Amino acid sequence: MADDFGGVSLVGEAPRRTGLQALLEPDADPCARLRRAVLAFPQRIAGARITTAASLPGGVVFGDSGGRVHVLLLKENTVDVTSHTLHDGPVTAVTGMSLEGTGPAVVYSGGVDGRIRVWSPDLAPMPEPLLHEPRPVVDLSAGSGEGGSALAVAWGDGLVQLLDLDSGTDLSFRPGPPVRAVCCLRTDAGELRTMIGMDDCITTLVPRPSHTHHGRRQ
């Protein structure tokens, strides 16, 4: 979790070994090295501060005030760091997921420049943004499961956009109050749900299949 001053703290950290086991196996926890790298990483960024963070399968992604996105991934006994400048101005939201549950990580980032970028740490970022709007990105959330992959976007003007990344379906909803956060996930049954956080309430959207008439969604 990133705070207002660019610091990082861990939430829900796994319990550490204690007693004799900790002395005999100090590095038995495969994530110990990743935890240390995550907590120390903000000190490596010159001239910028961490503005947003999100977990990845086997790693973490940070965005900073200079428009850069940083991915830390645990690979065997090392932590690989990949960074790219993807935005004009601060990064306001990051999220990620693993393709098909076990595939490579895919990272999405949004910024005050109204751009949403997508890339995989093993490949170069796509040259063009996935979306580009004349309003800042407030939050992002990616989810995948049995029913496919989806991305939820909260925009600065109060619009929530849900993208089905497999079919290309684009659904929009404007709840009224300013949107502060979104969370996109699939249930065990494969049902897609998008939770929307506002100042005084939280609401959940469950998209339903719609009929098509002359190429238009009804």
PDB file of C-alpha atoms in Angstrom:
ATOM      1  CA  MET A   1       0.000   0.000   0.000  1.00  0.00           C
ATOM      2  CA  ALA A   2       1.320   3.466  -0.928  1.00  0.00           C
ATOM      3  CA  ASP A   3       0.761   6.410   1.406  1.00  0.00           C
ATOM      4  CA  ASP A   4       0.440  10.145   0.656  1.00  0.00           C
ATOM      5  CA  PHE A   5       4.187  10.648   1.111  1.00  0.00           C
ATOM      6  CA  GLY A   6       5.335   7.933  -1.310  1.00  0.00           C
ATOM      7  CA  GLY A   7       6.066   5.378   1.384  1.00  0.00           C
ATOM      8  CA  VAL A   8       5.131   1.707   1.108  1.00  0.00           C
ATOM      9  CA  SER A   9       3.725  -0.654   3.719  1.00  0.00           C
ATOM     10  CA  LEU A  10       2.655  -4.272   3.414  1.00  0.00           C
ATOM     11  CA  VAL A  11      -0.928  -5.319   4.149  1.00  0.00           C
ATOM     12  CA  GLY A  12      -1.764  -8.913   4.977  1.00  0.00           C
ATOM     13  CA  GLU A  13       1.870  -9.956   5.212  1.00  0.00           C
ATOM     14  CA  ALA A  14       2.477 -13.675   5.730  1.00  0.00           C
ATOM     15  CA  PRO A  15       3.487 -14.611   9.294  1.00  0.00           C
ATOM     16  CA  ARG A  16       7.225 -14.865   9.828  1.00  0.00           C
ATOM     17  CA  ARG A  17       8.949 -17.974  11.146  1.00  0.00           C
ATOM     18  CA  THR A  18       9.889 -17.835  14.809  1.00  0.00           C
ATOM     19  CA  GLY A  19      12.115 -19.692  17.229  1.00  0.00           C
ATOM     20  CA  LEU A  20      14.521 -22.430  16.152  1.00  0.00           C
ATOM     21  CA  GLN A  21      13.039 -22.705  12.655  1.00  0.00           C
ATOM     22  CA  ALA A  22      13.807 -19.042  11.998  1.00  0.00           C
ATOM     23  CA  LEU A  23      17.447 -19.591  13.000  1.00  0.00           C
ATOM     24  CA  LEU A  24      17.894 -22.722  10.916  1.00  0.00           C
ATOM     25  CA  GLU A  25      15.952 -21.522   7.848  1.00  0.00           C
ATOM     26  CA  PRO A  26      16.173 -17.703   7.747  1.00  0.00           C
ATOM     27  CA  ASP A  27      15.352 -17.566   4.032  1.00  0.00           C
ATOM     28  CA  ALA A  28      12.963 -20.502   3.868  1.00  0.00           C
ATOM     29  CA  ASP A  29      10.112 -18.134   3.008  1.00  0.00           C
ATOM     30  CA  PRO A  30      10.374 -17.636  -0.798  1.00  0.00           C
ATOM     31  CA  CYS A  31       8.698 -14.230  -0.535  1.00  0.00           C
ATOM     32  CA  ALA A  32      11.102 -12.797   2.073  1.00  0.00           C
ATOM     33  CA  ARG A  33      13.380 -11.375  -0.616  1.00  0.00           C
ATOM     34  CA  LEU A  34      10.418  -9.823  -2.437  1.00  0.00           C
ATOM     35  CA  ARG A  35       9.161  -8.208   0.782  1.00  0.00           C
ATOM     36  CA  ARG A  36      12.546  -6.633   1.419  1.00  0.00           C
ATOM     37  CA  ALA A  37      12.768  -5.355  -2.173  1.00  0.00           C
ATOM     38  CA  VAL A  38       9.250  -3.875  -2.034  1.00  0.00           C
ATOM     39  CA  LEU A  39       9.866  -1.998   1.212  1.00  0.00           C
ATOM     40  CA  ALA A  40      13.214  -0.625   0.015  1.00  0.00           C
ATOM     41  CA  PHE A  41      12.138   0.260  -3.522  1.00  0.00           C
ATOM     42  CA  PRO A  42      10.822   3.828  -2.935  1.00  0.00           C
ATOM     43  CA  GLN A  43      14.337   4.853  -1.896  1.00  0.00           C
ATOM     44  CA  ARG A  44      15.613   3.930  -5.380  1.00  0.00           C
ATOM     45  CA  ILE A  45      13.390   6.419  -7.207  1.00  0.00           C
ATOM     46  CA  ALA A  46      15.186   9.714  -7.802  1.00  0.00           C
ATOM     47  CA  GLY A  47      13.130  12.896  -8.215  1.00  0.00           C
ATOM     48  CA  ALA A  48       9.748  11.177  -7.822  1.00  0.00           C
ATOM     49  CA  ARG A  49       7.573   9.472  -5.250  1.00  0.00           C
ATOM     50  CA  ILE A  50       5.353   6.407  -5.324  1.00  0.00           C
ATOM     51  CA  THR A  51       1.761   7.419  -6.078  1.00  0.00           C
ATOM     52  CA  THR A  52      -0.023   4.069  -6.442  1.00  0.00           C
ATOM     53  CA  ALA A  53       0.606   0.352  -5.981  1.00  0.00           C
ATOM     54  CA  ALA A  54      -1.026  -3.008  -6.661  1.00  0.00           C
ATOM     55  CA  SER A  55      -0.169  -6.656  -6.202  1.00  0.00           C
ATOM     56  CA  LEU A  56       0.657  -9.042  -9.023  1.00  0.00           C
ATOM     57  CA  PRO A  57       0.954 -12.832  -9.054  1.00  0.00           C
ATOM     58  CA  GLY A  58       4.451 -13.201  -7.609  1.00  0.00           C
ATOM     59  CA  GLY A  59       5.173  -9.498  -7.473  1.00  0.00           C
ATOM     60  CA  VAL A  60       4.022  -5.910  -7.213  1.00  0.00           C
ATOM     61  CA  VAL A  61       3.552  -2.906  -9.513  1.00  0.00           C
ATOM     62  CA  PHE A  62       4.192   0.735  -8.571  1.00  0.00           C
ATOM     63  CA  GLY A  63       3.364   4.004 -10.332  1.00  0.00           C
ATOM     64  CA  ASP A  64       5.206   7.215  -9.521  1.00  0.00           C
ATOM     65  CA  SER A  65       4.746  10.961  -9.776  1.00  0.00           C
ATOM     66  CA  GLY A  66       7.030  11.177 -12.816  1.00  0.00           C
ATOM     67  CA  GLY A  67       4.827   8.989 -15.040  1.00  0.00           C
ATOM     68  CA  ARG A  68       6.873   5.803 -14.638  1.00  0.00           C
ATOM     69  CA  VAL A  69       5.549   2.321 -13.931  1.00  0.00           C
ATOM     70  CA  HIS A  70       7.739  -0.190 -12.090  1.00  0.00           C
ATOM     71  CA  VAL A  71       7.186  -3.950 -11.830  1.00  0.00           C
ATOM     72  CA  LEU A  72       8.970  -6.119  -9.263  1.00  0.00           C
ATOM     73  CA  LEU A  73       8.634  -9.858  -9.924  1.00  0.00           C
ATOM     74  CA  LEU A  74      10.022 -12.734  -7.906  1.00  0.00           C
ATOM     75  CA  LYS A  75      11.901 -15.176 -10.157  1.00  0.00           C
ATOM     76  CA  GLU A  76      13.485 -18.073  -8.298  1.00  0.00           C
ATOM     77  CA  ASN A  77      15.823 -16.391  -5.770  1.00  0.00           C
ATOM     78  CA  THR A  78      15.992 -12.953  -7.396  1.00  0.00           C
ATOM     79  CA  VAL A  79      13.663  -9.976  -7.787  1.00  0.00           C
ATOM     80  CA  ASP A  80      13.536  -8.595 -11.343  1.00  0.00           C
ATOM     81  CA  VAL A  81      12.732  -4.878 -11.707  1.00  0.00           C
ATOM     82  CA  THR A  82      11.338  -3.485 -14.968  1.00  0.00           C
ATOM     83  CA  SER A  83      10.491   0.213 -15.375  1.00  0.00           C
ATOM     84  CA  HIS A  84       9.004   2.287 -18.208  1.00  0.00           C
ATOM     85  CA  THR A  85       7.862   5.891 -18.557  1.00  0.00           C
ATOM     86  CA  LEU A  86       4.281   5.506 -19.806  1.00  0.00           C
ATOM     87  CA  HIS A  87       2.445   8.673 -18.766  1.00  0.00           C
ATOM     88  CA  ASP A  88       2.687  12.447 -18.950  1.00  0.00           C
ATOM     89  CA  GLY A  89       2.385  13.389 -15.303  1.00  0.00           C
ATOM     90  CA  PRO A  90       1.685  11.246 -12.245  1.00  0.00           C
ATOM     91  CA  VAL A  91       0.442   7.679 -12.479  1.00  0.00           C
ATOM     92  CA  THR A  92      -2.862   7.490 -10.606  1.00  0.00           C
ATOM     93  CA  ALA A  93      -3.782   3.796 -10.827  1.00  0.00           C
ATOM     94  CA  VAL A  94      -2.177   0.431 -11.547  1.00  0.00           C
ATOM     95  CA  THR A  95      -3.503  -3.104 -11.663  1.00  0.00           C
ATOM     96  CA  GLY A  96      -2.511  -6.431 -13.138  1.00  0.00           C
ATOM     97  CA  MET A  97      -3.385 -10.062 -13.589  1.00  0.00           C
ATOM     98  CA  SER A  98      -1.971 -13.314 -14.873  1.00  0.00           C
ATOM     99  CA  LEU A  99      -3.260 -14.638 -18.172  1.00  0.00           C
ATOM    100  CA  GLU A 100      -5.189 -17.891 -17.750  1.00  0.00           C
ATOM    101  CA  GLY A 101      -4.215 -17.949 -14.085  1.00  0.00           C
ATOM    102  CA  THR A 102      -0.659 -19.192 -14.627  1.00  0.00           C
ATOM    103  CA  GLY A 103       0.565 -17.224 -17.636  1.00  0.00           C
ATOM    104  CA  PRO A 104       2.705 -14.077 -17.783  1.00  0.00           C
ATOM    105  CA  ALA A 105       1.685 -10.995 -15.836  1.00  0.00           C
ATOM    106  CA  VAL A 106      -0.176  -8.246 -17.691  1.00  0.00           C
ATOM    107  CA  VAL A 107      -0.020  -4.738 -16.224  1.00  0.00           C
ATOM    108  CA  TYR A 108      -2.465  -1.841 -16.742  1.00  0.00           C
ATOM    109  CA  SER A 109      -1.733   1.726 -15.684  1.00  0.00           C
ATOM    110  CA  GLY A 110      -3.678   4.978 -15.785  1.00  0.00           C
ATOM    111  CA  GLY A 111      -2.654   8.575 -15.224  1.00  0.00           C
ATOM    112  CA  VAL A 112      -3.705  12.192 -15.000  1.00  0.00           C
ATOM    113  CA  ASP A 113      -3.081  12.311 -18.759  1.00  0.00           C
ATOM    114  CA  GLY A 114      -6.222  10.212 -19.342  1.00  0.00           C
ATOM    115  CA  ARG A 115      -4.252   7.336 -20.852  1.00  0.00           C
ATOM    116  CA  ILE A 116      -4.519   3.659 -19.971  1.00  0.00           C
ATOM    117  CA  ARG A 117      -1.439   1.674 -20.965  1.00  0.00           C
ATOM    118  CA  VAL A 118      -1.030  -2.103 -21.087  1.00  0.00           C
ATOM    119  CA  TRP A 119       2.124  -4.215 -21.192  1.00  0.00           C
ATOM    120  CA  SER A 120       3.831  -7.334 -19.943  1.00  0.00           C
ATOM    121  CA  PRO A 121       7.153  -7.080 -18.087  1.00  0.00           C
ATOM    122  CA  ASP A 122       8.646  -9.595 -20.534  1.00  0.00           C
ATOM    123  CA  LEU A 123       7.709  -7.465 -23.561  1.00  0.00           C
ATOM    124  CA  ALA A 124       7.888  -3.825 -24.635  1.00  0.00           C
ATOM    125  CA  PRO A 125       4.796  -1.726 -23.800  1.00  0.00           C
ATOM    126  CA  MET A 126       2.215  -1.319 -26.553  1.00  0.00           C
ATOM    127  CA  PRO A 127       3.033   1.911 -28.430  1.00  0.00           C
ATOM    128  CA  GLU A 128      -0.538   3.219 -28.276  1.00  0.00           C
ATOM    129  CA  PRO A 129      -2.720   3.467 -25.162  1.00  0.00           C
ATOM    130  CA  LEU A 130      -5.575   1.056 -24.710  1.00  0.00           C
ATOM    131  CA  LEU A 131      -7.806   4.070 -23.958  1.00  0.00           C
ATOM    132  CA  HIS A 132      -7.216   7.816 -24.101  1.00  0.00           C
ATOM    133  CA  GLU A 133      -9.819  10.236 -22.741  1.00  0.00           C
ATOM    134  CA  PRO A 134      -9.735  13.970 -21.855  1.00  0.00           C
ATOM    135  CA  ARG A 135     -10.150  13.191 -18.138  1.00  0.00           C
ATOM    136  CA  PRO A 136      -7.876  11.614 -15.538  1.00  0.00           C
ATOM    137  CA  VAL A 137      -7.994   7.980 -14.494  1.00  0.00           C
ATOM    138  CA  VAL A 138      -9.022   7.577 -10.838  1.00  0.00           C
ATOM    139  CA  ASP A 139      -8.735   3.809 -10.394  1.00  0.00           C
ATOM    140  CA  LEU A 140      -8.291   0.552 -12.289  1.00  0.00           C
ATOM    141  CA  SER A 141      -9.059  -3.073 -11.517  1.00  0.00           C
ATOM    142  CA  ALA A 142      -8.428  -6.130 -13.690  1.00  0.00           C
ATOM    143  CA  GLY A 143     -10.010  -9.525 -13.132  1.00  0.00           C
ATOM    144  CA  SER A 144      -9.817 -12.880 -14.867  1.00  0.00           C
ATOM    145  CA  GLY A 145     -11.368 -16.272 -14.413  1.00  0.00           C
ATOM    146  CA  GLU A 146     -13.399 -18.987 -16.031  1.00  0.00           C
ATOM    147  CA  GLY A 147     -15.521 -16.474 -17.941  1.00  0.00           C
ATOM    148  CA  GLY A 148     -12.609 -14.453 -19.354  1.00  0.00           C
ATOM    149  CA  SER A 149     -10.795 -11.228 -18.498  1.00  0.00           C
ATOM    150  CA  ALA A 150     -12.193  -7.775 -17.763  1.00  0.00           C
ATOM    151  CA  LEU A 151     -10.968  -4.303 -16.821  1.00  0.00           C
ATOM    152  CA  ALA A 152     -12.895  -1.769 -14.740  1.00  0.00           C
ATOM    153  CA  VAL A 153     -11.994   1.926 -15.051  1.00  0.00           C
ATOM    154  CA  ALA A 154     -13.060   4.824 -12.827  1.00  0.00           C
ATOM    155  CA  TRP A 155     -12.707   8.206 -14.560  1.00  0.00           C
ATOM    156  CA  GLY A 156     -12.373  11.623 -12.968  1.00  0.00           C
ATOM    157  CA  ASP A 157     -15.786  12.787 -14.199  1.00  0.00           C
ATOM    158  CA  GLY A 158     -17.638  10.000 -12.337  1.00  0.00           C
ATOM    159  CA  LEU A 159     -17.945   7.521 -15.214  1.00  0.00           C
ATOM    160  CA  VAL A 160     -17.269   3.814 -14.619  1.00  0.00           C
ATOM    161  CA  GLN A 161     -16.303   1.779 -17.666  1.00  0.00           C
ATOM    162  CA  LEU A 162     -16.241  -2.027 -17.814  1.00  0.00           C
ATOM    163  CA  LEU A 163     -14.310  -3.624 -20.667  1.00  0.00           C
ATOM    164  CA  ASP A 164     -14.628  -7.302 -21.535  1.00  0.00           C
ATOM    165  CA  LEU A 165     -11.073  -7.877 -22.792  1.00  0.00           C
ATOM    166  CA  ASP A 166     -12.016 -11.054 -24.661  1.00  0.00           C
ATOM    167  CA  SER A 167     -15.158  -9.960 -26.531  1.00  0.00           C
ATOM    168  CA  GLY A 168     -14.447  -6.213 -26.685  1.00  0.00           C
ATOM    169  CA  THR A 169     -17.799  -5.395 -25.039  1.00  0.00           C
ATOM    170  CA  ASP A 170     -17.741  -1.936 -23.446  1.00  0.00           C
ATOM    171  CA  LEU A 171     -20.287  -1.057 -20.739  1.00  0.00           C
ATOM    172  CA  SER A 172     -20.503   2.322 -19.009  1.00  0.00           C
ATOM    173  CA  PHE A 173     -22.272   3.422 -15.837  1.00  0.00           C
ATOM    174  CA  ARG A 174     -22.449   6.769 -14.066  1.00  0.00           C
ATOM    175  CA  PRO A 175     -23.544   6.287 -10.429  1.00  0.00           C
ATOM    176  CA  GLY A 176     -23.830  10.009  -9.702  1.00  0.00           C
ATOM    177  CA  PRO A 177     -21.410  10.794  -6.851  1.00  0.00           C
ATOM    178  CA  PRO A 178     -17.667  10.931  -7.560  1.00  0.00           C
ATOM    179  CA  VAL A 179     -16.150   7.454  -7.838  1.00  0.00           C
ATOM    180  CA  ARG A 180     -13.111   6.789  -5.648  1.00  0.00           C
ATOM    181  CA  ALA A 181     -12.364   3.121  -6.338  1.00  0.00           C
ATOM    182  CA  VAL A 182     -13.411   0.120  -8.428  1.00  0.00           C
ATOM    183  CA  CYS A 183     -12.885  -3.613  -7.986  1.00  0.00           C
ATOM    184  CA  CYS A 184     -13.475  -6.098 -10.788  1.00  0.00           C
ATOM    185  CA  LEU A 185     -13.688  -9.819 -10.031  1.00  0.00           C
ATOM    186  CA  ARG A 186     -15.327 -13.074 -11.032  1.00  0.00           C
ATOM    187  CA  THR A 187     -17.160 -15.399  -8.687  1.00  0.00           C
ATOM    188  CA  ASP A 188     -16.462 -19.133  -8.521  1.00  0.00           C
ATOM    189  CA  ALA A 189     -19.349 -19.545 -10.963  1.00  0.00           C
ATOM    190  CA  GLY A 190     -17.660 -17.222 -13.471  1.00  0.00           C
ATOM    191  CA  GLU A 191     -20.051 -14.312 -12.894  1.00  0.00           C
ATOM    192  CA  LEU A 192     -18.463 -10.894 -13.405  1.00  0.00           C
ATOM    193  CA  ARG A 193     -18.986  -8.308 -10.676  1.00  0.00           C
ATOM    194  CA  THR A 194     -17.787  -4.721 -10.420  1.00  0.00           C
ATOM    195  CA  MET A 195     -17.807  -2.992  -7.048  1.00  0.00           C
ATOM    196  CA  ILE A 196     -17.818   0.813  -7.048  1.00  0.00           C
ATOM    197  CA  GLY A 197     -16.689   2.817  -4.044  1.00  0.00           C
ATOM    198  CA  MET A 198     -17.962   6.361  -3.474  1.00  0.00           C
ATOM    199  CA  ASP A 199     -17.679   8.747  -0.549  1.00  0.00           C
ATOM    200  CA  ASP A 200     -20.741   7.459   1.312  1.00  0.00           C
ATOM    201  CA  CYS A 201     -21.594   4.109  -0.232  1.00  0.00           C
ATOM    202  CA  ILE A 202     -20.498   1.057  -2.191  1.00  0.00           C
ATOM    203  CA  THR A 203     -22.533  -0.484  -4.977  1.00  0.00           C
ATOM    204  CA  THR A 204     -22.047  -3.649  -7.015  1.00  0.00           C
ATOM    205  CA  LEU A 205     -22.850  -4.095 -10.701  1.00  0.00           C
ATOM    206  CA  VAL A 206     -23.561  -7.501 -12.225  1.00  0.00           C
ATOM    207  CA  PRO A 207     -23.692  -7.257 -16.050  1.00  0.00           C
ATOM    208  CA  ARG A 208     -26.347  -9.410 -17.678  1.00  0.00           C
ATOM    209  CA  PRO A 209     -26.261 -10.826 -21.226  1.00  0.00           C
ATOM    210  CA  SER A 210     -28.097  -8.498 -23.587  1.00  0.00           C
ATOM    211  CA  HIS A 211     -29.837  -9.203 -26.839  1.00  0.00           C
ATOM    212  CA  THR A 212     -28.519  -7.724 -30.052  1.00  0.00           C
ATOM    213  CA  HIS A 213     -30.791  -6.104 -32.614  1.00  0.00           C
ATOM    214  CA  HIS A 214     -29.376  -4.859 -35.920  1.00  0.00           C
ATOM    215  CA  GLY A 215     -25.869  -4.782 -34.432  1.00  0.00           C
ATOM    216  CA  ARG A 216     -26.837  -2.746 -31.391  1.00  0.00           C
ATOM    217  CA  ARG A 217     -26.857  -3.804 -27.790  1.00  0.00           C
ATOM    218  CA  GLN A 218     -30.306  -3.557 -26.186  1.00  0.00           C
TER     219      GLN A 218
END
